[in-house]
PDB file of C-alpha atoms in Angstrom:
ATOM      1  CA  MET M   1       0.000   0.000   0.000  1.00 46.00           C
ATOM      2  CA  ALA M   2       1.312   3.441  -0.915  1.00 51.00           C
ATOM      3  CA  ALA M   3       1.723   5.938   1.890  1.00 49.00           C
ATOM      4  CA  GLU M   4      -0.075   9.257   1.791  1.00 53.00           C
ATOM      5  CA  THR M   5       2.140  11.847   0.142  1.00 46.00           C
ATOM      6  CA  ASP M   6       3.808  14.206   2.634  1.00 55.00           C
ATOM      7  CA  SER M   7       5.715  16.346   0.128  1.00 69.00           C
ATOM      8  CA  PRO M   8       3.651  16.797  -3.051  1.00 76.00           C
ATOM      9  CA  PRO M   9       5.450  17.886  -6.217  1.00 81.00           C
ATOM     10  CA  ASP M  10       5.536  21.502  -7.303  1.00 86.00           C
ATOM     11  CA  PRO M  11       2.189  22.069  -9.109  1.00 87.00           C
ATOM     12  CA  ASN M  12       3.970  24.414 -11.521  1.00 85.00           C
ATOM     13  CA  SER M  13       6.376  21.699 -12.648  1.00 84.00           C
ATOM     14  CA  SER M  14       3.929  19.938 -14.979  1.00 87.00           C
ATOM     15  CA  LEU M  15       0.245  19.452 -15.751  1.00 89.00           C
ATOM     16  CA  LEU M  16       0.429  16.029 -14.157  1.00 91.00           C
ATOM     17  CA  ALA M  17       1.728  17.602 -10.939  1.00 92.00           C
ATOM     18  CA  PHE M  18      -0.979  20.286 -11.157  1.00 94.00           C
ATOM     19  CA  PHE M  19      -3.685  17.618 -11.452  1.00 95.00           C
ATOM     20  CA  GLY M  20      -2.226  15.884  -8.407  1.00 95.00           C
ATOM     21  CA  SER M  21      -2.066  19.100  -6.409  1.00 95.00           C
ATOM     22  CA  GLU M  22      -5.690  19.898  -7.289  1.00 96.00           C
ATOM     23  CA  LEU M  23      -6.776  16.457  -6.169  1.00 96.00           C
ATOM     24  CA  ARG M  24      -4.917  16.910  -2.883  1.00 96.00           C
ATOM     25  CA  ARG M  25      -6.416  20.395  -2.406  1.00 95.00           C
ATOM     26  CA  VAL M  26      -9.999  19.296  -3.079  1.00 96.00           C
ATOM     27  CA  ARG M  27      -9.608  16.187  -0.951  1.00 96.00           C
ATOM     28  CA  THR M  28      -8.119  18.120   1.971  1.00 95.00           C
ATOM     29  CA  GLU M  29     -10.789  20.822   1.826  1.00 96.00           C
ATOM     30  CA  ALA M  30     -13.441  18.101   1.888  1.00 96.00           C
ATOM     31  CA  GLY M  31     -11.782  16.533   4.924  1.00 97.00           C
ATOM     32  CA  LYS M  32     -11.294  13.203   3.161  1.00 96.00           C
ATOM     33  CA  SER M  33      -8.402  10.778   3.484  1.00 96.00           C
ATOM     34  CA  GLN M  34      -6.909   9.100   0.438  1.00 96.00           C
ATOM     35  CA  ARG M  35      -8.707   5.873   1.382  1.00 96.00           C
ATOM     36  CA  GLU M  36     -12.060   7.685   1.622  1.00 96.00           C
ATOM     37  CA  THR M  37     -11.358   9.425  -1.686  1.00 97.00           C
ATOM     38  CA  ALA M  38     -10.594   6.091  -3.301  1.00 96.00           C
ATOM     39  CA  ALA M  39     -13.975   4.770  -2.166  1.00 96.00           C
ATOM     40  CA  LEU M  40     -15.711   7.840  -3.629  1.00 94.00           C
ATOM     41  CA  ALA M  41     -13.894   7.479  -6.945  1.00 95.00           C
ATOM     42  CA  HIS M  42     -14.071   3.676  -7.270  1.00 94.00           C
ATOM     43  CA  SER M  43     -10.293   3.507  -7.116  1.00 93.00           C
ATOM     44  CA  THR M  44      -7.611   2.451  -4.629  1.00 94.00           C
ATOM     45  CA  GLN M  45      -5.723   4.357  -1.967  1.00 95.00           C
ATOM     46  CA  ALA M  46      -2.486   3.495  -3.769  1.00 93.00           C
ATOM     47  CA  MET M  47      -3.709   5.042  -7.032  1.00 94.00           C
ATOM     48  CA  ILE M  48      -4.917   8.226  -5.310  1.00 96.00           C
ATOM     49  CA  SER M  49      -1.521   8.498  -3.627  1.00 95.00           C
ATOM     50  CA  TYR M  50       0.316   7.965  -6.903  1.00 94.00           C
ATOM     51  CA  VAL M  51      -1.805  10.532  -8.750  1.00 95.00           C
ATOM     52  CA  GLU M  52      -1.279  13.128  -6.022  1.00 95.00           C
ATOM     53  CA  ALA M  53       2.468  12.492  -6.226  1.00 93.00           C
ATOM     54  CA  ALA M  54       2.393  12.786 -10.067  1.00 92.00           C
ATOM     55  CA  LYS M  55       3.626   9.197 -10.344  1.00 92.00           C
ATOM     56  CA  ARG M  56       0.657   7.926 -12.343  1.00 92.00           C
ATOM     57  CA  VAL M  57      -1.439   9.395 -15.138  1.00 93.00           C
ATOM     58  CA  PRO M  58      -5.102   9.575 -14.062  1.00 93.00           C
ATOM     59  CA  SER M  59      -7.634   7.762 -16.183  1.00 91.00           C
ATOM     60  CA  GLU M  60     -10.641   9.465 -17.724  1.00 91.00           C
ATOM     61  CA  ASP M  61     -12.868   7.342 -15.488  1.00 93.00           C
ATOM     62  CA  LEU M  62     -10.997   8.513 -12.386  1.00 95.00           C
ATOM     63  CA  ALA M  63     -11.326  12.180 -13.413  1.00 96.00           C
ATOM     64  CA  ARG M  64     -15.074  11.732 -13.971  1.00 96.00           C
ATOM     65  CA  ASP M  65     -15.576   9.867 -10.693  1.00 97.00           C
ATOM     66  CA  LEU M  66     -13.641  12.516  -8.752  1.00 97.00           C
ATOM     67  CA  ASP M  67     -15.925  15.202 -10.167  1.00 97.00           C
ATOM     68  CA  THR M  68     -18.974  13.136  -9.214  1.00 96.00           C
ATOM     69  CA  GLY M  69     -17.695  12.247  -5.758  1.00 96.00           C
ATOM     70  CA  PHE M  70     -16.623  15.775  -4.824  1.00 97.00           C
ATOM     71  CA  GLY M  71     -19.210  17.684  -6.849  1.00 96.00           C
ATOM     72  CA  THR M  72     -16.516  19.726  -8.608  1.00 96.00           C
ATOM     73  CA  GLY M  73     -18.583  20.490 -11.688  1.00 96.00           C
ATOM     74  CA  GLY M  74     -16.337  18.830 -14.250  1.00 96.00           C
ATOM     75  CA  HIS M  75     -13.087  20.388 -12.954  1.00 96.00           C
ATOM     76  CA  PHE M  76     -11.042  17.182 -13.148  1.00 97.00           C
ATOM     77  CA  GLY M  77     -12.723  16.181 -16.391  1.00 96.00           C
ATOM     78  CA  ARG M  78     -11.549  19.421 -18.009  1.00 95.00           C
ATOM     79  CA  LEU M  79      -7.992  18.907 -16.726  1.00 95.00           C
ATOM     80  CA  TYR M  80      -7.791  15.330 -17.988  1.00 93.00           C
ATOM     81  CA  PRO M  81      -7.332  16.053 -21.750  1.00 91.00           C
ATOM     82  CA  LEU M  82      -4.535  18.504 -20.960  1.00 90.00           C
ATOM     83  CA  VAL M  83      -2.756  15.997 -18.725  1.00 90.00           C
ATOM     84  CA  ILE M  84      -3.014  13.267 -21.369  1.00 87.00           C
ATOM     85  CA  LYS M  85      -1.779  15.590 -24.099  1.00 82.00           C
ATOM     86  CA  PHE M  86       1.464  16.256 -22.270  1.00 82.00           C
ATOM     87  CA  ALA M  87       1.928  12.838 -20.659  1.00 83.00           C
ATOM     88  CA  TYR M  88       1.858  10.933 -23.960  1.00 85.00           C
ATOM     89  CA  PRO M  89       3.061  12.055 -27.393  1.00 82.00           C
ATOM     90  CA  SER M  90       0.097  12.589 -29.710  1.00 81.00           C
ATOM     91  CA  TRP M  91       1.200   9.767 -32.018  1.00 83.00           C
ATOM     92  CA  PHE M  92       1.455   7.315 -29.091  1.00 88.00           C
ATOM     93  CA  LEU M  93      -1.831   8.027 -27.323  1.00 87.00           C
ATOM     94  CA  PRO M  94      -3.985   5.961 -29.763  1.00 89.00           C
ATOM     95  CA  PHE M  95      -1.757   2.952 -29.053  1.00 92.00           C
ATOM     96  CA  VAL M  96      -2.070   3.478 -25.279  1.00 90.00           C
ATOM     97  CA  GLU M  97      -5.850   3.472 -25.620  1.00 90.00           C
ATOM     98  CA  LEU M  98      -5.775   0.296 -27.721  1.00 93.00           C
ATOM     99  CA  GLU M  99      -3.380  -1.306 -25.244  1.00 93.00           C
ATOM    100  CA  ARG M 100      -5.934  -0.832 -22.459  1.00 91.00           C
ATOM    101  CA  GLU M 101      -8.577  -2.673 -24.470  1.00 93.00           C
ATOM    102  CA  ALA M 102      -6.404  -5.563 -25.658  1.00 96.00           C
ATOM    103  CA  SER M 103      -7.130  -9.092 -24.469  1.00 96.00           C
ATOM    104  CA  SER M 104      -3.640 -10.266 -25.424  1.00 97.00           C
ATOM    105  CA  MET M 105      -0.326  -8.767 -26.539  1.00 98.00           C
ATOM    106  CA  ARG M 106       2.670 -10.150 -28.381  1.00 98.00           C
ATOM    107  CA  VAL M 107       5.686  -7.911 -27.818  1.00 98.00           C
ATOM    108  CA  PHE M 108       9.161  -8.081 -29.350  1.00 98.00           C
ATOM    109  CA  GLU M 109      12.000  -5.874 -28.109  1.00 96.00           C
ATOM    110  CA  SER M 110      15.572  -5.938 -29.361  1.00 94.00           C
ATOM    111  CA  GLN M 111      17.559  -3.306 -27.459  1.00 94.00           C
ATOM    112  CA  VAL M 112      15.865  -2.564 -24.119  1.00 96.00           C
ATOM    113  CA  ILE M 113      13.531  -4.236 -21.646  1.00 97.00           C
ATOM    114  CA  PRO M 114       9.922  -3.898 -22.923  1.00 96.00           C
ATOM    115  CA  GLY M 115       8.162  -0.857 -21.469  1.00 94.00           C
ATOM    116  CA  LEU M 116       5.438  -2.904 -19.772  1.00 96.00           C
ATOM    117  CA  LEU M 117       8.121  -4.790 -17.828  1.00 97.00           C
ATOM    118  CA  GLN M 118      10.363  -1.873 -16.876  1.00 97.00           C
ATOM    119  CA  THR M 119      10.984  -0.872 -13.266  1.00 97.00           C
ATOM    120  CA  GLU M 120      10.693   2.812 -12.404  1.00 95.00           C
ATOM    121  CA  SER M 121      14.453   3.241 -11.957  1.00 96.00           C
ATOM    122  CA  TYR M 122      15.200   1.499 -15.260  1.00 97.00           C
ATOM    123  CA  ALA M 123      12.619   3.611 -17.112  1.00 96.00           C
ATOM    124  CA  ARG M 124      14.052   6.800 -15.602  1.00 95.00           C
ATOM    125  CA  ALA M 125      17.626   5.868 -16.524  1.00 96.00           C
ATOM    126  CA  MET M 126      16.629   4.950 -20.074  1.00 94.00           C
ATOM    127  CA  LEU M 127      14.400   7.970 -20.709  1.00 93.00           C
ATOM    128  CA  SER M 128      16.886  10.425 -19.187  1.00 92.00           C
ATOM    129  CA  SER M 129      19.428   9.569 -21.892  1.00 88.00           C
ATOM    130  CA  VAL M 130      17.598  11.855 -24.350  1.00 84.00           C
ATOM    131  CA  ARG M 131      17.413  14.656 -21.746  1.00 85.00           C
ATOM    132  CA  PRO M 132      13.671  15.351 -21.999  1.00 83.00           C
ATOM    133  CA  GLU M 133      12.252  18.381 -20.240  1.00 81.00           C
ATOM    134  CA  ASN M 134       9.311  16.323 -18.921  1.00 82.00           C
ATOM    135  CA  LEU M 135      11.240  13.318 -17.614  1.00 87.00           C
ATOM    136  CA  GLU M 136       9.074  12.729 -14.544  1.00 87.00           C
ATOM    137  CA  ASP M 137       5.877  12.872 -16.615  1.00 88.00           C
ATOM    138  CA  LEU M 138       7.337  10.335 -19.055  1.00 89.00           C
ATOM    139  CA  VAL M 139       8.297   8.010 -16.219  1.00 92.00           C
ATOM    140  CA  ALA M 140       4.830   8.342 -14.671  1.00 92.00           C
ATOM    141  CA  ALA M 141       3.236   7.542 -18.026  1.00 91.00           C
ATOM    142  CA  ARG M 142       5.437   4.474 -18.422  1.00 92.00           C
ATOM    143  CA  MET M 143       4.538   3.219 -14.942  1.00 93.00           C
ATOM    144  CA  THR M 144       0.838   3.834 -15.629  1.00 92.00           C
ATOM    145  CA  ARG M 145       1.053   1.562 -18.668  1.00 92.00           C
ATOM    146  CA  ARG M 146       2.813  -1.082 -16.579  1.00 91.00           C
ATOM    147  CA  ASP M 147      -0.140  -1.123 -14.177  1.00 90.00           C
ATOM    148  CA  LEU M 148      -2.051  -3.028 -16.875  1.00 90.00           C
ATOM    149  CA  LEU M 149      -0.263  -6.170 -15.754  1.00 91.00           C
ATOM    150  CA  GLU M 150      -1.193  -5.578 -12.093  1.00 86.00           C
ATOM    151  CA  GLN M 151      -4.950  -5.805 -12.706  1.00 85.00           C
ATOM    152  CA  ASP M 152      -7.047  -8.646 -11.328  1.00 85.00           C
ATOM    153  CA  SER M 153      -7.554  -9.940 -14.887  1.00 89.00           C
ATOM    154  CA  PRO M 154      -4.612  -8.639 -16.919  1.00 93.00           C
ATOM    155  CA  PRO M 155      -4.314  -9.270 -20.646  1.00 96.00           C
ATOM    156  CA  ARG M 156      -2.367 -12.328 -21.733  1.00 96.00           C
ATOM    157  CA  THR M 157       1.105 -11.128 -22.649  1.00 97.00           C
ATOM    158  CA  TRP M 158       3.939 -12.777 -24.538  1.00 98.00           C
ATOM    159  CA  PHE M 159       7.330 -11.076 -24.575  1.00 98.00           C
ATOM    160  CA  VAL M 160      10.228 -12.082 -26.797  1.00 98.00           C
ATOM    161  CA  ILE M 161      13.412 -10.208 -25.906  1.00 98.00           C
ATOM    162  CA  ASP M 162      16.775 -10.229 -27.657  1.00 97.00           C
ATOM    163  CA  GLU M 163      19.572 -11.037 -25.203  1.00 97.00           C
ATOM    164  CA  GLN M 164      21.197  -7.743 -26.209  1.00 96.00           C
ATOM    165  CA  ALA M 165      18.631  -6.031 -23.966  1.00 97.00           C
ATOM    166  CA  LEU M 166      19.992  -8.003 -20.988  1.00 97.00           C
ATOM    167  CA  LEU M 167      23.574  -7.122 -21.888  1.00 96.00           C
ATOM    168  CA  ARG M 168      22.842  -3.393 -22.020  1.00 95.00           C
ATOM    169  CA  HIS M 169      23.154  -2.410 -18.358  1.00 96.00           C
ATOM    170  CA  ILE M 170      21.106   0.769 -18.451  1.00 96.00           C
ATOM    171  CA  GLY M 171      21.582   2.703 -15.222  1.00 96.00           C
ATOM    172  CA  GLY M 172      24.392   0.401 -14.070  1.00 96.00           C
ATOM    173  CA  PRO M 173      24.259  -2.707 -11.836  1.00 96.00           C
ATOM    174  CA  GLY M 174      22.206  -0.946  -9.139  1.00 96.00           C
ATOM    175  CA  VAL M 175      19.382  -0.401 -11.630  1.00 97.00           C
ATOM    176  CA  MET M 176      19.826  -3.559 -13.678  1.00 97.00           C
ATOM    177  CA  ARG M 177      19.734  -6.012 -10.771  1.00 97.00           C
ATOM    178  CA  PRO M 178      16.188  -5.122  -9.616  1.00 97.00           C
ATOM    179  CA  GLN M 179      15.142  -4.925 -13.275  1.00 98.00           C
ATOM    180  CA  LEU M 180      16.231  -8.503 -13.946  1.00 98.00           C
ATOM    181  CA  GLU M 181      14.627  -9.619 -10.684  1.00 98.00           C
ATOM    182  CA  ALA M 182      11.387  -7.967 -11.846  1.00 97.00           C
ATOM    183  CA  LEU M 183      11.653  -9.845 -15.155  1.00 97.00           C
ATOM    184  CA  LEU M 184      11.929 -13.161 -13.334  1.00 98.00           C
ATOM    185  CA  LEU M 185       8.902 -12.335 -11.188  1.00 97.00           C
ATOM    186  CA  ALA M 186       6.873 -11.259 -14.209  1.00 96.00           C
ATOM    187  CA  GLY M 187       7.691 -14.497 -15.992  1.00 96.00           C
ATOM    188  CA  ARG M 188       6.084 -16.481 -13.147  1.00 96.00           C
ATOM    189  CA  ARG M 189       2.688 -14.856 -13.638  1.00 95.00           C
ATOM    190  CA  PRO M 190       0.118 -17.227 -15.141  1.00 94.00           C
ATOM    191  CA  ARG M 191      -0.776 -14.830 -17.968  1.00 95.00           C
ATOM    192  CA  THR M 192       2.764 -13.715 -18.866  1.00 97.00           C
ATOM    193  CA  VAL M 193       5.330 -15.575 -20.960  1.00 98.00           C
ATOM    194  CA  ILE M 194       8.895 -14.300 -21.395  1.00 98.00           C
ATOM    195  CA  GLN M 195      11.339 -15.777 -23.884  1.00 98.00           C
ATOM    196  CA  VAL M 196      14.865 -14.646 -24.724  1.00 98.00           C
ATOM    197  CA  ILE M 197      16.598 -14.979 -28.088  1.00 98.00           C
ATOM    198  CA  PRO M 198      20.210 -15.869 -27.204  1.00 97.00           C
ATOM    199  CA  ARG M 199      23.036 -13.838 -28.679  1.00 95.00           C
ATOM    200  CA  ALA M 200      24.217 -16.979 -30.510  1.00 96.00           C
ATOM    201  CA  VAL M 201      21.282 -16.411 -32.898  1.00 96.00           C
ATOM    202  CA  ALA M 202      22.957 -13.934 -35.233  1.00 91.00           C
ATOM    203  CA  SER M 203      19.995 -13.297 -37.538  1.00 94.00           C
ATOM    204  CA  HIS M 204      16.274 -13.285 -36.838  1.00 95.00           C
ATOM    205  CA  PRO M 205      13.046 -11.647 -38.119  1.00 94.00           C
ATOM    206  CA  GLY M 206      13.179  -8.911 -35.474  1.00 94.00           C
ATOM    207  CA  LEU M 207      16.336  -7.196 -36.653  1.00 93.00           C
ATOM    208  CA  ALA M 208      14.257  -4.461 -38.298  1.00 90.00           C
ATOM    209  CA  GLY M 209      13.148  -3.254 -34.870  1.00 92.00           C
ATOM    210  CA  PRO M 210      10.634  -3.732 -32.033  1.00 95.00           C
ATOM    211  CA  PHE M 211       6.932  -4.292 -32.645  1.00 97.00           C
ATOM    212  CA  THR M 212       3.763  -5.283 -30.824  1.00 97.00           C
ATOM    213  CA  VAL M 213       0.674  -7.159 -31.980  1.00 97.00           C
ATOM    214  CA  LEU M 214      -2.505  -6.471 -30.002  1.00 97.00           C
ATOM    215  CA  SER M 215      -5.485  -8.830 -30.064  1.00 97.00           C
ATOM    216  CA  PHE M 216      -9.012  -8.076 -28.874  1.00 96.00           C
ATOM    217  CA  ASP M 217     -12.104 -10.018 -27.853  1.00 94.00           C
ATOM    218  CA  LYS M 218     -13.823  -8.416 -30.833  1.00 91.00           C
ATOM    219  CA  GLY M 219     -12.279  -6.926 -33.946  1.00 90.00           C
ATOM    220  CA  GLN M 220      -9.100  -7.416 -35.927  1.00 94.00           C
ATOM    221  CA  ASP M 221      -5.561  -7.561 -34.571  1.00 96.00           C
ATOM    222  CA  VAL M 222      -3.540  -4.335 -34.583  1.00 96.00           C
ATOM    223  CA  LEU M 223       0.185  -3.899 -35.198  1.00 97.00           C
ATOM    224  CA  PHE M 224       2.326  -1.220 -33.572  1.00 96.00           C
ATOM    225  CA  VAL M 225       5.775  -0.652 -35.072  1.00 95.00           C
ATOM    226  CA  ASP M 226       8.234   1.383 -33.028  1.00 88.00           C
ATOM    227  CA  GLY M 227      10.597   3.884 -34.630  1.00 81.00           C
ATOM    228  CA  PHE M 228      13.267   6.476 -33.919  1.00 77.00           C
ATOM    229  CA  SER M 229      11.138   9.616 -33.727  1.00 73.00           C
ATOM    230  CA  GLN M 230       7.729   7.996 -33.427  1.00 83.00           C
ATOM    231  CA  GLY M 231       5.919   4.723 -33.892  1.00 90.00           C
ATOM    232  CA  ARG M 232       2.940   3.928 -36.065  1.00 93.00           C
ATOM    233  CA  ILE M 233      -0.196   1.809 -35.873  1.00 94.00           C
ATOM    234  CA  ALA M 234      -0.802  -0.544 -38.792  1.00 93.00           C
ATOM    235  CA  LEU M 235      -4.253  -1.927 -39.552  1.00 91.00           C
ATOM    236  CA  ASP M 236      -3.582  -3.439 -42.980  1.00 94.00           C
ATOM    237  CA  ALA M 237      -4.410  -7.147 -42.741  1.00 94.00           C
ATOM    238  CA  ASN M 238      -1.426  -8.213 -44.840  1.00 96.00           C
ATOM    239  CA  GLU M 239       1.053  -6.233 -42.736  1.00 96.00           C
ATOM    240  CA  VAL M 240      -0.461  -7.536 -39.489  1.00 96.00           C
ATOM    241  CA  ALA M 241      -0.319 -11.112 -40.812  1.00 97.00           C
ATOM    242  CA  ALA M 242       3.331 -10.651 -41.774  1.00 97.00           C
ATOM    243  CA  ALA M 243       4.113  -9.407 -38.263  1.00 97.00           C
ATOM    244  CA  GLU M 244       2.311 -12.358 -36.696  1.00 97.00           C
ATOM    245  CA  HIS M 245       4.308 -14.745 -38.899  1.00 97.00           C
ATOM    246  CA  ALA M 246       7.539 -12.994 -37.873  1.00 97.00           C
ATOM    247  CA  TYR M 247       6.535 -13.294 -34.224  1.00 98.00           C
ATOM    248  CA  ASP M 248       5.938 -17.035 -34.602  1.00 97.00           C
ATOM    249  CA  LEU M 249       9.447 -17.366 -36.052  1.00 97.00           C
ATOM    250  CA  LEU M 250      10.905 -15.330 -33.184  1.00 98.00           C
ATOM    251  CA  ARG M 251       9.229 -17.598 -30.629  1.00 97.00           C
ATOM    252  CA  ALA M 252      10.639 -20.627 -32.420  1.00 97.00           C
ATOM    253  CA  LEU M 253      14.181 -19.194 -32.301  1.00 97.00           C
ATOM    254  CA  ALA M 254      13.934 -18.107 -28.656  1.00 98.00           C
ATOM    255  CA  LEU M 255      14.766 -20.215 -25.639  1.00 98.00           C
ATOM    256  CA  SER M 256      11.904 -21.849 -23.782  1.00 98.00           C
ATOM    257  CA  PRO M 257      10.392 -19.817 -20.926  1.00 98.00           C
ATOM    258  CA  GLU M 258      12.239 -22.010 -18.418  1.00 98.00           C
ATOM    259  CA  ALA M 259      15.595 -21.721 -20.223  1.00 98.00           C
ATOM    260  CA  SER M 260      14.995 -17.991 -20.663  1.00 98.00           C
ATOM    261  CA  ALA M 261      14.520 -17.603 -16.903  1.00 98.00           C
ATOM    262  CA  GLU M 262      17.783 -19.485 -16.357  1.00 98.00           C
ATOM    263  CA  LEU M 263      19.587 -17.148 -18.752  1.00 98.00           C
ATOM    264  CA  ILE M 264      18.148 -14.077 -17.019  1.00 98.00           C
ATOM    265  CA  SER M 265      19.271 -15.546 -13.691  1.00 98.00           C
ATOM    266  CA  THR M 266      22.764 -16.014 -15.103  1.00 97.00           C
ATOM    267  CA  HIS M 267      22.918 -12.363 -16.114  1.00 97.00           C
ATOM    268  CA  LEU M 268      21.655 -11.413 -12.659  1.00 97.00           C
ATOM    269  CA  LYS M 269      24.400 -13.408 -10.956  1.00 96.00           C
ATOM    270  CA  GLU M 270      27.044 -11.852 -13.204  1.00 95.00           C
ATOM    271  CA  LEU M 271      26.031  -8.409 -11.926  1.00 93.00           C
ATOM    272  CA  GLY M 272      27.205  -9.412  -8.458  1.00 84.00           C
ATOM    273  CA  PRO M 273      25.641  -8.757  -5.049  1.00 80.00           C
TER     274      PRO M 273
END
């Protein structure tokens, strides 16, 4: 359980921090604790704490329920589009929305740990390399996406990772050790499969770059292809089918989930205590 925030972020630092400060202000004026606020907004105390600390991006449902619970006349609902606009790049937001609706995901990553499996310290170290002005908002957005896997009924997820991502010690051993430990824990979840393509496999269908295939209870599969400046969503049936075929080949070349966990454990041991 997250503790109630004692030192909230500067509300002038970002729109996400401003949303959090407004939630804290309204809650305090109403004489409500975070737990009581969570009950009003059909949420959890942990999520209210995270939003107030600008560590999670609020959902549209949360904004609406806060307005209903506190009678704020749409205040949080009007802030929500602004928060989303700055938390996620405009080209990425449609994918985030699709990701929330997906019943299953097939993810391939070649250079870094997949975003949905990243720890907060790993995400911060990786994102800081491009020196963004909104680093904390980007980290909060990344952690909000990761919360998908913490739901009571998370989507079924399959991750194929090139071993190069394990060899790239982003943030140094102090960051990489808990990241690899988190990978091992994630791989034990009933709905999550993690496979690693060993470095001995010199050529494979994922050399062109990372991609994700989303499947839904209703409707066609969707392909997301990552890129340098921005990614793109592909709906063309032939392109999606080609990606699914490539993913099947990647799974065939990768180690089994059990052998992959052993390889991750080996990398963890090599990092030392």
